[in-house]
Structure formats: C-alpha cells, structure tokens
Coordinates of N, CA and C and ligand atoms in Angstrom, one line a residue:
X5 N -25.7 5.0 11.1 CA -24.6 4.3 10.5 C -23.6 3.8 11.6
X6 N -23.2 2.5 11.5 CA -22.1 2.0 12.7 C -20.8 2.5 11.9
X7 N -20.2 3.9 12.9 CA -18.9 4.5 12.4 C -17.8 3.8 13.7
X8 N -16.8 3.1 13.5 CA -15.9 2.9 14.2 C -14.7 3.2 13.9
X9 N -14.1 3.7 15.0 CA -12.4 3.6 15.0 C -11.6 2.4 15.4
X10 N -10.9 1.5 14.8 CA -10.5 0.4 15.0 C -9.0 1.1 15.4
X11 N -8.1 0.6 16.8 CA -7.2 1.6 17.0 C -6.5 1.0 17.8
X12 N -5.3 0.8 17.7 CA -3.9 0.4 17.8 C -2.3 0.4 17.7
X13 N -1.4 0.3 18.3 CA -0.1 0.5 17.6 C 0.1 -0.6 16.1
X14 N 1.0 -0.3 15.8 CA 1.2 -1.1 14.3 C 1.7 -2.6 14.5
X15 N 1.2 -3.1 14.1 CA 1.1 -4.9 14.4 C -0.2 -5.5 14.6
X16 N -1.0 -5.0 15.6 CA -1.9 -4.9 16.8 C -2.8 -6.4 16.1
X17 N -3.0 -5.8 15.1 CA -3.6 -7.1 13.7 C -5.3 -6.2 13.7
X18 N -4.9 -4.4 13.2 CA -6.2 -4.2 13.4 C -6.8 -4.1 11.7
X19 N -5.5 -4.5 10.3 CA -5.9 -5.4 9.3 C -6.5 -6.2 9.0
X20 N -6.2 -7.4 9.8 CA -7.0 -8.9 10.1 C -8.8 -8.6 10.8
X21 N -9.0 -8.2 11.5 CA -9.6 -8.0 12.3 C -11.2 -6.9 11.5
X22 N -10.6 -6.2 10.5 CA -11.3 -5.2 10.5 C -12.0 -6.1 8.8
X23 N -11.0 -6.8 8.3 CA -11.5 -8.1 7.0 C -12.7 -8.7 7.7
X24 N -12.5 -9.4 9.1 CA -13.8 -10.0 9.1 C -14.9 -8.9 9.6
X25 N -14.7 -7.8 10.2 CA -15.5 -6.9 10.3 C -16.6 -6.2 9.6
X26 N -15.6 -6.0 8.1 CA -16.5 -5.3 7.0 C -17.7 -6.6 6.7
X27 N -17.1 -8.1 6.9 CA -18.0 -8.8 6.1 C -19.0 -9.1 6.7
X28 N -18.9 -9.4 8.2 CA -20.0 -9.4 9.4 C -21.0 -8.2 9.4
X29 N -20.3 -7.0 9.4 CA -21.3 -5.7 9.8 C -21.6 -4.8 8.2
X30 N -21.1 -5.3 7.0 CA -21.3 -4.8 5.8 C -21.1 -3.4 5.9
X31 N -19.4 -3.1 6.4 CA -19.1 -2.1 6.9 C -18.1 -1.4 5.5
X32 N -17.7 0.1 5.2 CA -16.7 0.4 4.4 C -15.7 0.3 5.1
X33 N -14.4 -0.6 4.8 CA -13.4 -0.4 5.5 C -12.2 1.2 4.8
X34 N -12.0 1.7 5.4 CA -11.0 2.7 5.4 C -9.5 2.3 6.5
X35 N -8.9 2.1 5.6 CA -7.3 1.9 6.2 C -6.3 3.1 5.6
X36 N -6.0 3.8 6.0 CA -5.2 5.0 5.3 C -4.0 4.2 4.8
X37 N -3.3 3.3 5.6 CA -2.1 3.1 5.1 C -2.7 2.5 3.9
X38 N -3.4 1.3 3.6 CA -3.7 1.0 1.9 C -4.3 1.5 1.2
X39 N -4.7 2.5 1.6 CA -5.0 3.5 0.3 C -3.6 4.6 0.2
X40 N -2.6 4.5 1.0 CA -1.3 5.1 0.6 C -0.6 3.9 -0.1
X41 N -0.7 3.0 0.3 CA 0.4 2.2 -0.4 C -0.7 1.5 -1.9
X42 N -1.8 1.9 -1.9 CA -2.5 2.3 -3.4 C -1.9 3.4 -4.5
X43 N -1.7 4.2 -3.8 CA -1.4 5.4 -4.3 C -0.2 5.0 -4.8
X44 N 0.8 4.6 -4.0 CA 2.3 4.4 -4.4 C 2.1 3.7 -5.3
X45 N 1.5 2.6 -5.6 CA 2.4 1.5 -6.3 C 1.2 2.2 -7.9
X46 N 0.1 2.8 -7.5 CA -0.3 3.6 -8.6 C 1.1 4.7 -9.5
X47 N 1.5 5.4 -8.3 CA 2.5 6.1 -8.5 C 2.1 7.2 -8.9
X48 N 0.6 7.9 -8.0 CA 0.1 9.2 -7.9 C 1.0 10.4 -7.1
X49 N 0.9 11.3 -7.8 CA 1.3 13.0 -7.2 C 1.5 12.7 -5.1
X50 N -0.3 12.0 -5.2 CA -0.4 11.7 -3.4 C 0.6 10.8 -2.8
X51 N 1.1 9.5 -3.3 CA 1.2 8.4 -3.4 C 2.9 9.0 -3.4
X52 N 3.3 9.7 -3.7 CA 4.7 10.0 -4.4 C 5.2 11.4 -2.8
X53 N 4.1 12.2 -2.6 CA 4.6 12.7 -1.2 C 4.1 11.8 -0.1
X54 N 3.5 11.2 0.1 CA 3.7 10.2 1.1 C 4.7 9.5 1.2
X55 N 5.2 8.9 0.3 CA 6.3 8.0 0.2 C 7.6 8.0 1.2
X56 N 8.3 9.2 1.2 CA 9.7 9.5 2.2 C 8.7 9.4 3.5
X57 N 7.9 10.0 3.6 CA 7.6 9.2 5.5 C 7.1 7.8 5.4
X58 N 6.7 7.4 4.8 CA 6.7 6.1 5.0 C 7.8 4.9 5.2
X59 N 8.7 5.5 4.6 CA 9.6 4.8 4.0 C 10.3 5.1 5.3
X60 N 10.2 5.8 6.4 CA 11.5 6.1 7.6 C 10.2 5.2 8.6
X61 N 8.7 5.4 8.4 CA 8.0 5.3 9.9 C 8.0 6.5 10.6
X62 N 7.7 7.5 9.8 CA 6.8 8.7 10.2 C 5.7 9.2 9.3
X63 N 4.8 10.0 10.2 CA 3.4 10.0 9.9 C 3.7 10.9 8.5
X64 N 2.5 10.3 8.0 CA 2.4 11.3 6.8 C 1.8 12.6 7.1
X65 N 1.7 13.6 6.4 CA 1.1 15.2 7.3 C -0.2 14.9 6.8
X66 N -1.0 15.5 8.0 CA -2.0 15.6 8.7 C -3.1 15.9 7.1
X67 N -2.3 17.2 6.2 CA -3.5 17.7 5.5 C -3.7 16.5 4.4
X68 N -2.5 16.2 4.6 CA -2.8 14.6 3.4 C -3.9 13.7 3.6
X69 N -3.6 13.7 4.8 CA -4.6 12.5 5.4 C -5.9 12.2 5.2
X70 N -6.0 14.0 5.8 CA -7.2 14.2 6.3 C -7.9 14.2 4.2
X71 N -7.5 15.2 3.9 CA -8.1 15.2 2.1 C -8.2 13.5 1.8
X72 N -7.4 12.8 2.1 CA -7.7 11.7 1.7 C -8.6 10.9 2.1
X73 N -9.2 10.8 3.1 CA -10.3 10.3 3.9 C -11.6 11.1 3.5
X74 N -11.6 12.3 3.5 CA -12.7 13.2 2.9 C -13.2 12.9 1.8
X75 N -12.2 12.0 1.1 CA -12.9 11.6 -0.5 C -13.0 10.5 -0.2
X76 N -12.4 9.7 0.2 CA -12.9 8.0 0.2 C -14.6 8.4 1.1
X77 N -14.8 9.0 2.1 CA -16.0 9.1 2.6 C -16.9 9.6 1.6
X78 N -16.7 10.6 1.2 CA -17.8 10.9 0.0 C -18.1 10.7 -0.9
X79 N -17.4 9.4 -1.4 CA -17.3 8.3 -2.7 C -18.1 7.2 -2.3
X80 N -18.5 7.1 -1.1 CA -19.3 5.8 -0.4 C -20.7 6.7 0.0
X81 N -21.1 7.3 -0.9 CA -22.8 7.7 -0.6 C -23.9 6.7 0.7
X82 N -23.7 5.2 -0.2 CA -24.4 4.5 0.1 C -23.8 3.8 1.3
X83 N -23.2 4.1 2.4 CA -21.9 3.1 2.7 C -23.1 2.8 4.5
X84 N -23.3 1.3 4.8 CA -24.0 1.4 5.8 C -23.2 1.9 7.1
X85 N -21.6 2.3 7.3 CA -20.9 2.3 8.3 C -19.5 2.5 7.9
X86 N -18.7 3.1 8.5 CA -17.1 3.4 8.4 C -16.4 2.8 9.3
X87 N -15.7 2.0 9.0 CA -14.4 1.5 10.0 C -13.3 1.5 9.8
X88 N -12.9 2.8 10.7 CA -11.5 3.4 10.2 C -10.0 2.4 11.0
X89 N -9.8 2.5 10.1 CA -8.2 1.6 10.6 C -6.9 2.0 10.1
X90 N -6.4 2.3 11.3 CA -5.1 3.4 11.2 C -4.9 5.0 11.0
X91 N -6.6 5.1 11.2 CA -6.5 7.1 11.3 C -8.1 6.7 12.3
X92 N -8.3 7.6 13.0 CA -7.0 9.3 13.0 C -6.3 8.4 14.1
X93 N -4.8 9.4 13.5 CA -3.5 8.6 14.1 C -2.7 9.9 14.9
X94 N -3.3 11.2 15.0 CA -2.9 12.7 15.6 C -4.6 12.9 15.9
X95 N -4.2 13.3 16.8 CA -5.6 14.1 17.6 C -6.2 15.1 16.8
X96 N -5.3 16.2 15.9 CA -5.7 17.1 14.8 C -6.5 15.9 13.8
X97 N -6.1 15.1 13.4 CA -6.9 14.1 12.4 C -8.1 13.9 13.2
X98 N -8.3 13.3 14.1 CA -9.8 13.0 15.0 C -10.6 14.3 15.0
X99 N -9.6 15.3 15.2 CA -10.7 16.4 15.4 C -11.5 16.8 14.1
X100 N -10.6 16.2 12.9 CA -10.8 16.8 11.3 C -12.0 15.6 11.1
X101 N -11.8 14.6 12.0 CA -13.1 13.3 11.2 C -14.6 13.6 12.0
X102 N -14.3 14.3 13.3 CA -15.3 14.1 13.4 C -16.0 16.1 12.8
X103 N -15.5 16.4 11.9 CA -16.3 17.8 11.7 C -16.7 17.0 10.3
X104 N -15.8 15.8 9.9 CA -16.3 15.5 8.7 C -17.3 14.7 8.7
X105 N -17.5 14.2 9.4 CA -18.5 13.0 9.8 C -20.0 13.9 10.2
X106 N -19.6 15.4 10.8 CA -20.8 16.0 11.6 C -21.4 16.7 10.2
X107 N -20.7 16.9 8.7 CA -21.4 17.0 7.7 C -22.1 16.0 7.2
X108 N -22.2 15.2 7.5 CA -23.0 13.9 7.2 C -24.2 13.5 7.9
X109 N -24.0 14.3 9.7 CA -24.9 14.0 10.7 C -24.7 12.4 11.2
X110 N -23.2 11.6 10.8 CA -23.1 10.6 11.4 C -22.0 10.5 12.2
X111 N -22.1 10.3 13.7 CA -20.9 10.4 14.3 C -20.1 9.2 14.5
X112 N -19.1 9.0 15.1 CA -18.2 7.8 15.4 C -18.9 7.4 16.7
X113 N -19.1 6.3 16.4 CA -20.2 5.2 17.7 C -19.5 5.3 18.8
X114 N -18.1 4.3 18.7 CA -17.1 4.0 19.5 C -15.7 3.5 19.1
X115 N -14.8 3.5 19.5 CA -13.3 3.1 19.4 C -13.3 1.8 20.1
X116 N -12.6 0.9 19.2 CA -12.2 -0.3 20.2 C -10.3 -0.7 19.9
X117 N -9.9 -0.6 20.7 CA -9.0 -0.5 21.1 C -8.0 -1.5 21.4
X118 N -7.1 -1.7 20.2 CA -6.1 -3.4 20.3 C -5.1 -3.0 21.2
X119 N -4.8 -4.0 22.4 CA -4.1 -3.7 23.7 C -2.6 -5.3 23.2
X120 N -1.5 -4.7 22.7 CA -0.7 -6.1 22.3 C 0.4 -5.5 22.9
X121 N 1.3 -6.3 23.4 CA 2.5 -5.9 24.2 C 3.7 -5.3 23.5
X122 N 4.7 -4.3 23.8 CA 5.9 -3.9 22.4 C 6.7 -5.3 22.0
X123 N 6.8 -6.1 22.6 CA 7.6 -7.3 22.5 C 7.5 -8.0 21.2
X124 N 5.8 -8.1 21.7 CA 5.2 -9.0 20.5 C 5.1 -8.2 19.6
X125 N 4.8 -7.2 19.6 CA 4.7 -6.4 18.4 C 5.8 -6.2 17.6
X126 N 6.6 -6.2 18.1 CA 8.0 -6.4 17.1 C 8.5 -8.0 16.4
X127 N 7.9 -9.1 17.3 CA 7.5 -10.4 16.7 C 6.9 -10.1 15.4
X128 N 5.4 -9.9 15.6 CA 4.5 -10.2 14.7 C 5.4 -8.9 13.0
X129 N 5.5 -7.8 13.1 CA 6.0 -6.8 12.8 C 7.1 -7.9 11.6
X130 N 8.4 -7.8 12.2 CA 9.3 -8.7 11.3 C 8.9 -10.2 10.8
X131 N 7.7 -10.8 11.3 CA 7.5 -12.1 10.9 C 6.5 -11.5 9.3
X132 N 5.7 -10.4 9.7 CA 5.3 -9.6 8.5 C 5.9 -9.2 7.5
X133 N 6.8 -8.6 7.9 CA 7.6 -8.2 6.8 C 8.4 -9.6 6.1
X134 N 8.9 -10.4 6.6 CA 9.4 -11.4 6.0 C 8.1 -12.1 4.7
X135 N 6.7 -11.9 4.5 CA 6.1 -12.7 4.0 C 5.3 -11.5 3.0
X136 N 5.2 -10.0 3.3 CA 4.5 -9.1 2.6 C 5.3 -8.4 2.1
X137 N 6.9 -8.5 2.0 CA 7.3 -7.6 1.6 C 7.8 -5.6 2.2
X138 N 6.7 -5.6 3.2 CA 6.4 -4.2 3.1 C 8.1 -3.8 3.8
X139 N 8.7 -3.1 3.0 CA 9.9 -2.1 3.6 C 10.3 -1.7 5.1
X140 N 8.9 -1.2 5.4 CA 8.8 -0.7 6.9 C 8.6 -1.9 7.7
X141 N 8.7 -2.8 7.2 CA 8.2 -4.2 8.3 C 9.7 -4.9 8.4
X142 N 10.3 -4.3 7.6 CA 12.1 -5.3 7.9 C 13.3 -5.0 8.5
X143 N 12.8 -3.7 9.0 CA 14.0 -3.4 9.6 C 13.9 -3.3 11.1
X144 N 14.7 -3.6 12.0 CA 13.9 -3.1 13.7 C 14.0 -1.7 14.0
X145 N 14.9 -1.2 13.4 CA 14.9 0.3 13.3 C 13.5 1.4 13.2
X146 N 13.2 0.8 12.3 CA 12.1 1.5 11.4 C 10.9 0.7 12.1
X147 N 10.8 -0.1 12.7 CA 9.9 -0.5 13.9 C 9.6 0.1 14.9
X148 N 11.0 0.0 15.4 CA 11.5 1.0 16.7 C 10.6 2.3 16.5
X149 N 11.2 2.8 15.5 CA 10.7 4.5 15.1 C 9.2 4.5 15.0
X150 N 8.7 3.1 14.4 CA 7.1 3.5 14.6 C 6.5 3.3 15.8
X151 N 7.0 2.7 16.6 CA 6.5 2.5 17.9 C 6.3 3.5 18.8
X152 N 7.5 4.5 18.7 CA 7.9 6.0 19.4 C 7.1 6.7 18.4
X153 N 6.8 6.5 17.2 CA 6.0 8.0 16.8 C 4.2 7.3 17.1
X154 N 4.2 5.9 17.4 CA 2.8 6.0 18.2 C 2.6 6.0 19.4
X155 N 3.7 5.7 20.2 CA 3.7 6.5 21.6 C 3.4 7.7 22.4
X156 N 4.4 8.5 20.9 CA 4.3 10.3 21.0 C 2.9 11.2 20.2
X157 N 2.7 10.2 19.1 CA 1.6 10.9 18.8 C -0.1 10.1 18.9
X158 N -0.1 9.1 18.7 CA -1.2 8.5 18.1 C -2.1 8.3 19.6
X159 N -1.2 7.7 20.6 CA -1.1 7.2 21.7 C -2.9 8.5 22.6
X160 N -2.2 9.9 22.4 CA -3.0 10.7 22.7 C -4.5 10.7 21.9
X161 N -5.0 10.0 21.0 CA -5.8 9.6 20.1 C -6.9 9.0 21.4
X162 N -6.4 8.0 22.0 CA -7.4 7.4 23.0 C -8.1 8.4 24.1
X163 N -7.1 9.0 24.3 CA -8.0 10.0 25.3 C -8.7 11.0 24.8
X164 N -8.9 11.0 23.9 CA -9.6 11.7 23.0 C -11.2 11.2 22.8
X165 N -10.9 10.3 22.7 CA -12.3 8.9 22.5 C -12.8 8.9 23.9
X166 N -11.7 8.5 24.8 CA -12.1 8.6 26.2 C -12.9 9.6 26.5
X167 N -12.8 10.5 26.3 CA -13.3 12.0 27.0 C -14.6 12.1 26.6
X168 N -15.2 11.5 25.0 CA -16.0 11.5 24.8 C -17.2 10.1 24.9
X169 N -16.4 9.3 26.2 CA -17.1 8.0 26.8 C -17.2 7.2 25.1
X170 N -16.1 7.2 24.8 CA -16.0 6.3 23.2 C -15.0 4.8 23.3
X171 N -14.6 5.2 24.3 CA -13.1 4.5 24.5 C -13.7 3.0 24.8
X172 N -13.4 2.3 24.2 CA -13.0 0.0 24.4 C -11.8 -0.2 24.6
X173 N -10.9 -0.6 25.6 CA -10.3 -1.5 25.1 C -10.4 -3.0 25.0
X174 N -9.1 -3.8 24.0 CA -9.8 -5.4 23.8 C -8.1 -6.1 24.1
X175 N -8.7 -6.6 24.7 CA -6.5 -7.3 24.4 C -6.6 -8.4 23.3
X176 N -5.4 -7.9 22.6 CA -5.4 -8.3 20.8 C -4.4 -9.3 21.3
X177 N -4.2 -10.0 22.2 CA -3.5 -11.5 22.5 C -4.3 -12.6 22.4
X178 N -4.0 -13.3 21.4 CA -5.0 -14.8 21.7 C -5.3 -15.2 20.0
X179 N -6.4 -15.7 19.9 CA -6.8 -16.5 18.3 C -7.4 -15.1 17.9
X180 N -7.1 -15.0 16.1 CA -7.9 -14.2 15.9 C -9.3 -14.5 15.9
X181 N -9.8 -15.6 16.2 CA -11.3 -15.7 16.4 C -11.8 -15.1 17.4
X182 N -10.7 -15.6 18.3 CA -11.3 -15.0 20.7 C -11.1 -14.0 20.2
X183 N -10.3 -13.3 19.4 CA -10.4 -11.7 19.4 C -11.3 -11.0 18.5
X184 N -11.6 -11.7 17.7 CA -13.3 -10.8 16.7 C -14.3 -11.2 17.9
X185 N -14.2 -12.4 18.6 CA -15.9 -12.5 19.3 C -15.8 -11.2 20.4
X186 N -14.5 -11.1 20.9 CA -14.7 -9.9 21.7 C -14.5 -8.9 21.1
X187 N -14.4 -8.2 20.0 CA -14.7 -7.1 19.6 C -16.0 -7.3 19.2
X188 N -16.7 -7.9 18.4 CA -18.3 -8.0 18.3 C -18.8 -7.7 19.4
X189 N -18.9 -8.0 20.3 CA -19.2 -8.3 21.6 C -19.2 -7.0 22.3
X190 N -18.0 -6.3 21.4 CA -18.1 -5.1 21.8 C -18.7 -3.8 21.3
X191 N -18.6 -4.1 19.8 CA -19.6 -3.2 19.0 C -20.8 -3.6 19.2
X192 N -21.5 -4.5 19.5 CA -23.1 -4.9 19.9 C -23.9 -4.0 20.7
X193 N -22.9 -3.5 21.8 CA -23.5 -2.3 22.6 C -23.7 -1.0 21.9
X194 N -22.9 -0.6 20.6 CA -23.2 0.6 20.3 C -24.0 1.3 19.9
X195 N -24.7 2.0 20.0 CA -25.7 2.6 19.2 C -25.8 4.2 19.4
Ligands
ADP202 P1 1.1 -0.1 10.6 O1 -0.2 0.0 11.3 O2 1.6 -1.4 10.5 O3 2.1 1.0 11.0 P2 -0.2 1.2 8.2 O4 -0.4 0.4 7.0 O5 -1.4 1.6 9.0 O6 0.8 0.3 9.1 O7 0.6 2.5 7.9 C1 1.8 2.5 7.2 C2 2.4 3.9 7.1 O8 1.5 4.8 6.4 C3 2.6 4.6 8.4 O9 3.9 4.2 9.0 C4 2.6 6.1 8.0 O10 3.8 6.5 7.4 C5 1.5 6.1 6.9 N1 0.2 6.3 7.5 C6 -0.9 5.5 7.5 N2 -2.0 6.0 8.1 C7 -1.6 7.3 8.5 C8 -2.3 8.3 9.2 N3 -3.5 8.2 9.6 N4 -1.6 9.5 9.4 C9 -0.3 9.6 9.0 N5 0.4 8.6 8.4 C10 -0.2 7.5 8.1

C-alpha cells in the first residue's frame, strides 16, 4: 500500500495538493481537520469536544485523534493507500499510527514535506479565510497561535520521519502544478 504523510505548517496548501493526489495514486485521503470540521457541523459528541481547541488554534488531544483515525483506517478495508494530511501533528500521534498501521502490516512509505515561508503563510491563511469562512483563518491572532503550536509541537514530527530515513522535503512556493510534479516525482521513488 502507498501510505504517506503529507506534512506541513497550516497554509502550506497540503489540502490542494493531497485532491490531486488521491486522484492520480487512487489514494484514501485522511485529513483530520475535515473529518473534525465533519463532525462539527454534524454536531457529534466528537465534533462538540473538539470544537474549543479549534476554535483558539490548539491541537485537539491526542486520544481524540488518534480514535479517530483508527476508525476512518478500518472503514477503508479495501483502501489501495493512506495519505494522511494534518496528522500526526505530536510525535505521540506518529508513534500511535505507526503501531496502527503495524496491525495491518502496512507501513508509512515516506513523508513529503511542504517547505512555505511564515510570511506567506499568513498571506495565503487570511486570503483563506476571507473566501471559506473557516473562523480560525480570520484572525492573525489565531494564526499567530497556530504557527507557535506547529513550531512547538508538530515541527518535532519531521525528525521523527527523519530518523526513520522517511523524511522529503518539497518547497510549496510556486504553481500548484510545479508543486504536484515535484511531489510525484517524489513519491515515485517509494516503495
Ligand atoms: P490547518 O492545516 O490550516 O491548520 P486543519 O484543517 O489541518 O488546518 O486543522 C484545523 C484544526 O483542527 C487545527 O487547528 C486543530 O485544532 C485541529 N486538528 C486537525 N488535525 C489535528 C491533529 N492531527 N491533532 C490535533 N488537532 C488537530
């Protein structure tokens, strides 16, 4: 199975990116944040404690996460590949995917890694929020705060991958086209 971690600070465009992904590699996409902001606007038990961290740009806890990915993976029996996007976002989550993944006997191939400057990312961020709505995309505050909580926590995520010779990175500046051919480009080698 092609298991990837698609991995980034918030902006990075690893949303865009991971749409043409699933359709090229007939991959399951897993994004935790839209299956949280499924949940919300469902207005589940899950969906309803997630909510206050969301709503500031802090992580949701770890046991949430992790249960919630446990079931989207075991709901996709048939699934040729996982391409996670926006978890694991704490090293405890990475460590929880790959014992989850090692019940399956499929591991995470490789990480590729969106490289976007803070600058821009606070560009693209509010130009977002102005057109999707999302809460956490309109304030610079609440930008600010996700930035620092992927600095402080998520950030340690790559060396994680590194250690296990997993680690890509791609610089997520340019067309989103130049940027899928070099991520293909880069999942090509995995096996
Ligand atoms: P972005 O990448 O723009 O920050 P996401 O859609 O990935 O947006 O996530 C939105 C919010 O959902 C995060 O700020 C966080 O509160 C919560 N969230 C998403 N994924 C995770 C995760 N893996 N662990 C903890 N919280 C998460």
């Amino acid at each position: 199975m092609l298991n990837i971690v698609l991995f980034g600070p918030p902006g990075a465009g690893k949303g865009t990116q991971s749409e043409k992904l699933i359709e090229k590699y007939n991959l399951t996409h897993i994004s935790t944040g839209d299956l949280f902001r499924k949940h919300l606007s469902e207005g589940t038990e899950l969906g309803k404690k997630a909510q206050k961290f969301m709503d500031d740009g802090f992580l949701v806890p770890d046991e949430i996460v992790i249960g919630m990915v446990d079931e989207k993976i075991k709901s996709d029996e048939d699934s040729k590949g996982f391409i996670f996007d926006g978890f694991p976002r704490t090293v405890n989550q990475a460590e929880a995917l790959d014992s989850l993944l090692a019940t399956k006997n499929t591991p995470i191939l490789g990480m590729v890694a969106l490289e976007v400057p803070f600058e821009e990312l606070k560009k693209r961020l509010l130009e977002r929020g102005k057109i999707s709505g999302r809460t956490d995309d309109q304030s610079v505050e609440k930008i600010d705060n996700r930035i620092q909580v992927y600095l402080d926590e998520t950030l340690p995520v790559s060396d994680f991958y590194r250690k296990q010779s997993k680690y890509n990175s791609i610089d997520g500046v340019g067309s989103i086209d130049e940027i899928f051919s070099k991520i293909c480009t880069t999942i090509d080698t995995f096996n």
